[in-house]
Amino acid sequence: MTATPEQHDVVALLTADHRVVHDLFEGYRTTTDPERRRQLVDRMTVEVVRHSVAEEVHLYPTVRKALPKGDRIADEEIEELAEAERILADLDAVDPRDRRFDPLVRELMDVVSMHIRGEEDLVFPELRERLTPEERMALGLRVGEAAAAVRGAPPVSPEGPGPGRTLADRVREQLTGRTR
């Protein structure tokens, strides 16, 4: 099957990731069932960490080289994603019935939404302007291959090695073979 530009353009792929997370946020907003909320937050964890790793490994090295002030932009975006992962780690330790759970999820939504706006309003238009379609396709292919490899990997086990291992830690380790 021949790929269309949307299937491998890095901007299209990462924008699709953003939509998946937004859909998970909407699902969370529309349910009050604690079990369903935990499932949605766990799925958010997997999606956000997968997205973070793909951007750290593939997108941000290109941003650093191709965009004016690319180092600053990449550092800011990486810090937002690290903050999201810190919140996800906190959520991992809180029961969905706990009064702290919803405020943490709202904080996560705020941080991730700010990250998405920054990429979609600043980074992605700059990449479209500064990279050729072929360069965006090649970068998208690398990001897509990484995502496909993750989808083919065995699911993250509920019990990670060692005490204090959060779901975010286990997902990151599965993706990279190492923790932060």
Coordinates of C-alpha atoms in Angstrom, one line a residue:
M1 CA 0.0 0.0 0.0
T2 CA 1.4 3.4 -0.9
A3 CA 1.4 5.9 1.9
T4 CA -0.2 9.3 1.4
P5 CA 1.6 12.4 2.7
E6 CA -0.8 12.6 5.7
Q7 CA 0.2 9.2 6.8
H8 CA 3.9 10.1 7.2
D9 CA 4.0 13.9 7.4
V10 CA 5.3 14.5 10.9
V11 CA 3.0 17.4 11.5
A12 CA -0.1 15.3 10.6
L13 CA 1.1 12.4 12.7
L14 CA 1.7 14.4 15.8
T15 CA -1.5 16.4 15.4
A16 CA -3.3 13.1 15.3
D17 CA -1.7 12.2 18.6
H18 CA -3.0 15.4 20.0
R19 CA -6.5 14.6 18.9
V20 CA -6.3 11.2 20.6
V21 CA -5.3 12.8 23.9
H22 CA -8.1 15.4 23.5
D23 CA -10.6 12.6 23.0
L24 CA -9.3 10.9 26.2
F25 CA -9.8 14.2 28.0
E26 CA -13.4 14.5 26.7
G27 CA -14.0 10.9 27.8
Y28 CA -12.8 11.7 31.2
R29 CA -15.0 14.8 31.4
T30 CA -18.1 12.8 30.4
T31 CA -17.8 10.0 33.0
T32 CA -18.1 9.9 36.7
D33 CA -17.3 6.2 37.1
P34 CA -14.1 5.9 39.1
E35 CA -13.0 2.7 37.3
R36 CA -13.5 4.2 33.9
R37 CA -11.7 7.4 35.0
R38 CA -8.7 5.3 36.1
Q39 CA -8.7 3.5 32.7
L40 CA -8.8 6.8 30.8
V41 CA -5.9 8.2 32.9
D42 CA -3.9 5.1 32.4
R43 CA -4.5 5.4 28.6
M44 CA -3.5 9.1 28.8
T45 CA -0.3 8.0 30.5
V46 CA 0.6 5.6 27.7
E47 CA -0.3 8.1 25.0
V48 CA 1.5 11.1 26.6
V49 CA 4.7 9.1 27.4
R50 CA 4.7 7.6 23.9
H51 CA 4.3 11.0 22.3
S52 CA 6.9 12.5 24.6
V53 CA 9.5 9.9 23.7
A54 CA 8.8 10.2 19.9
E55 CA 9.2 13.9 20.1
E56 CA 12.4 13.8 22.3
V57 CA 14.0 11.2 20.0
H58 CA 12.9 12.5 16.6
L59 CA 11.2 15.9 16.6
Y60 CA 13.2 18.0 18.9
P61 CA 16.6 17.4 17.5
T62 CA 15.1 18.7 14.2
V63 CA 13.5 21.6 15.9
R64 CA 16.9 22.5 17.4
K65 CA 18.5 22.6 14.0
A66 CA 15.8 23.9 11.8
L67 CA 14.0 26.6 13.8
P68 CA 15.3 30.0 14.9
K69 CA 15.6 29.8 18.7
G70 CA 15.1 26.0 18.2
D71 CA 17.1 25.1 21.4
R72 CA 14.8 27.3 23.5
I73 CA 11.7 26.1 21.9
A74 CA 12.7 22.4 22.2
D75 CA 13.7 22.9 25.9
E76 CA 10.3 24.6 26.7
E77 CA 8.3 21.8 25.0
I78 CA 10.4 19.1 26.7
E79 CA 9.8 20.8 30.0
E80 CA 6.1 20.9 29.5
L81 CA 6.1 17.2 28.6
A82 CA 8.2 16.4 31.7
E83 CA 5.7 18.3 33.8
A84 CA 2.9 16.3 32.3
E85 CA 4.8 13.1 33.2
R86 CA 5.3 14.3 36.8
I87 CA 1.6 14.9 37.1
L88 CA 0.9 11.4 35.6
A89 CA 3.2 9.9 38.2
D90 CA 1.3 11.7 41.0
L91 CA -2.0 10.4 39.5
D92 CA -0.6 6.9 39.5
A93 CA -0.5 7.0 43.3
V94 CA -4.0 8.4 43.8
D95 CA -7.3 6.5 43.8
P96 CA -9.9 8.0 41.4
R97 CA -12.2 8.4 44.4
D98 CA -9.7 10.6 46.2
R99 CA -10.5 14.3 46.2
R100 CA -7.0 15.0 44.8
F101 CA -7.6 13.0 41.7
D102 CA -9.8 15.5 39.7
P103 CA -7.6 18.5 40.4
L104 CA -4.6 16.6 39.2
V105 CA -6.3 15.5 36.0
R106 CA -7.4 19.2 35.4
E107 CA -3.8 20.2 36.0
L108 CA -2.6 17.5 33.5
M109 CA -5.2 18.7 31.0
D110 CA -4.0 22.3 31.3
V111 CA -0.3 21.4 30.9
V112 CA -0.9 19.1 27.9
S113 CA -3.3 21.6 26.3
M114 CA -0.6 24.3 26.6
H115 CA 1.9 21.9 25.0
I116 CA -0.5 21.2 22.2
R117 CA -1.2 24.9 21.5
G118 CA 2.5 25.7 21.5
E119 CA 3.2 23.0 18.9
E120 CA 0.2 23.6 16.8
D121 CA 0.5 27.4 16.8
L122 CA 4.2 27.8 16.7
V123 CA 6.3 24.7 16.1
F124 CA 4.3 23.0 13.4
P125 CA 3.8 26.1 11.2
E126 CA 7.5 26.8 11.4
L127 CA 8.3 23.2 10.5
R128 CA 6.0 23.4 7.5
E129 CA 7.8 26.6 6.4
R130 CA 11.4 25.5 7.0
L131 CA 11.3 21.8 6.1
T132 CA 10.6 20.4 2.7
P133 CA 7.7 18.0 2.3
E134 CA 10.2 15.2 1.8
E135 CA 12.0 16.1 5.1
R136 CA 8.6 16.2 6.9
M137 CA 7.7 12.8 5.4
A138 CA 11.1 11.3 6.4
L139 CA 10.7 12.6 10.0
G140 CA 7.1 11.4 10.1
L141 CA 8.1 8.0 8.9
R142 CA 10.6 7.7 11.8
V143 CA 8.0 8.9 14.3
G144 CA 5.4 6.5 12.7
E145 CA 7.8 3.6 12.8
A146 CA 8.5 4.2 16.5
A147 CA 4.7 4.3 17.3
A148 CA 4.1 1.1 15.3
A149 CA 6.9 -0.6 17.2
V150 CA 5.3 0.4 20.4
R151 CA 1.9 -0.8 19.3
G152 CA 3.4 -4.2 18.5
A153 CA 5.2 -4.5 21.8
P154 CA 3.7 -6.5 24.6
P155 CA 1.5 -4.4 26.9
V156 CA 3.1 -2.8 30.0
S157 CA 2.7 -5.1 32.9
P158 CA 0.6 -3.9 35.8
E159 CA 3.5 -4.6 38.2
G160 CA 6.8 -2.9 37.3
P161 CA 10.2 -3.9 38.7
G162 CA 11.0 -2.3 42.0
P163 CA 9.1 -0.1 44.4
G164 CA 7.9 3.3 43.3
R165 CA 7.7 2.5 39.6
T166 CA 4.8 4.4 38.1
L167 CA 3.0 3.5 34.9
A168 CA 4.7 6.4 33.2
D169 CA 8.1 5.0 34.3
R170 CA 7.2 1.5 32.9
V171 CA 6.0 2.9 29.6
R172 CA 9.1 5.0 29.2
E173 CA 11.3 2.1 29.9
Q174 CA 9.4 -0.1 27.5
L175 CA 9.8 2.5 24.8
T176 CA 13.4 3.4 25.4
G177 CA 14.9 0.6 27.3
R178 CA 15.8 3.1 30.1
T179 CA 14.2 5.5 32.5
R180 CA 14.8 9.2 32.8

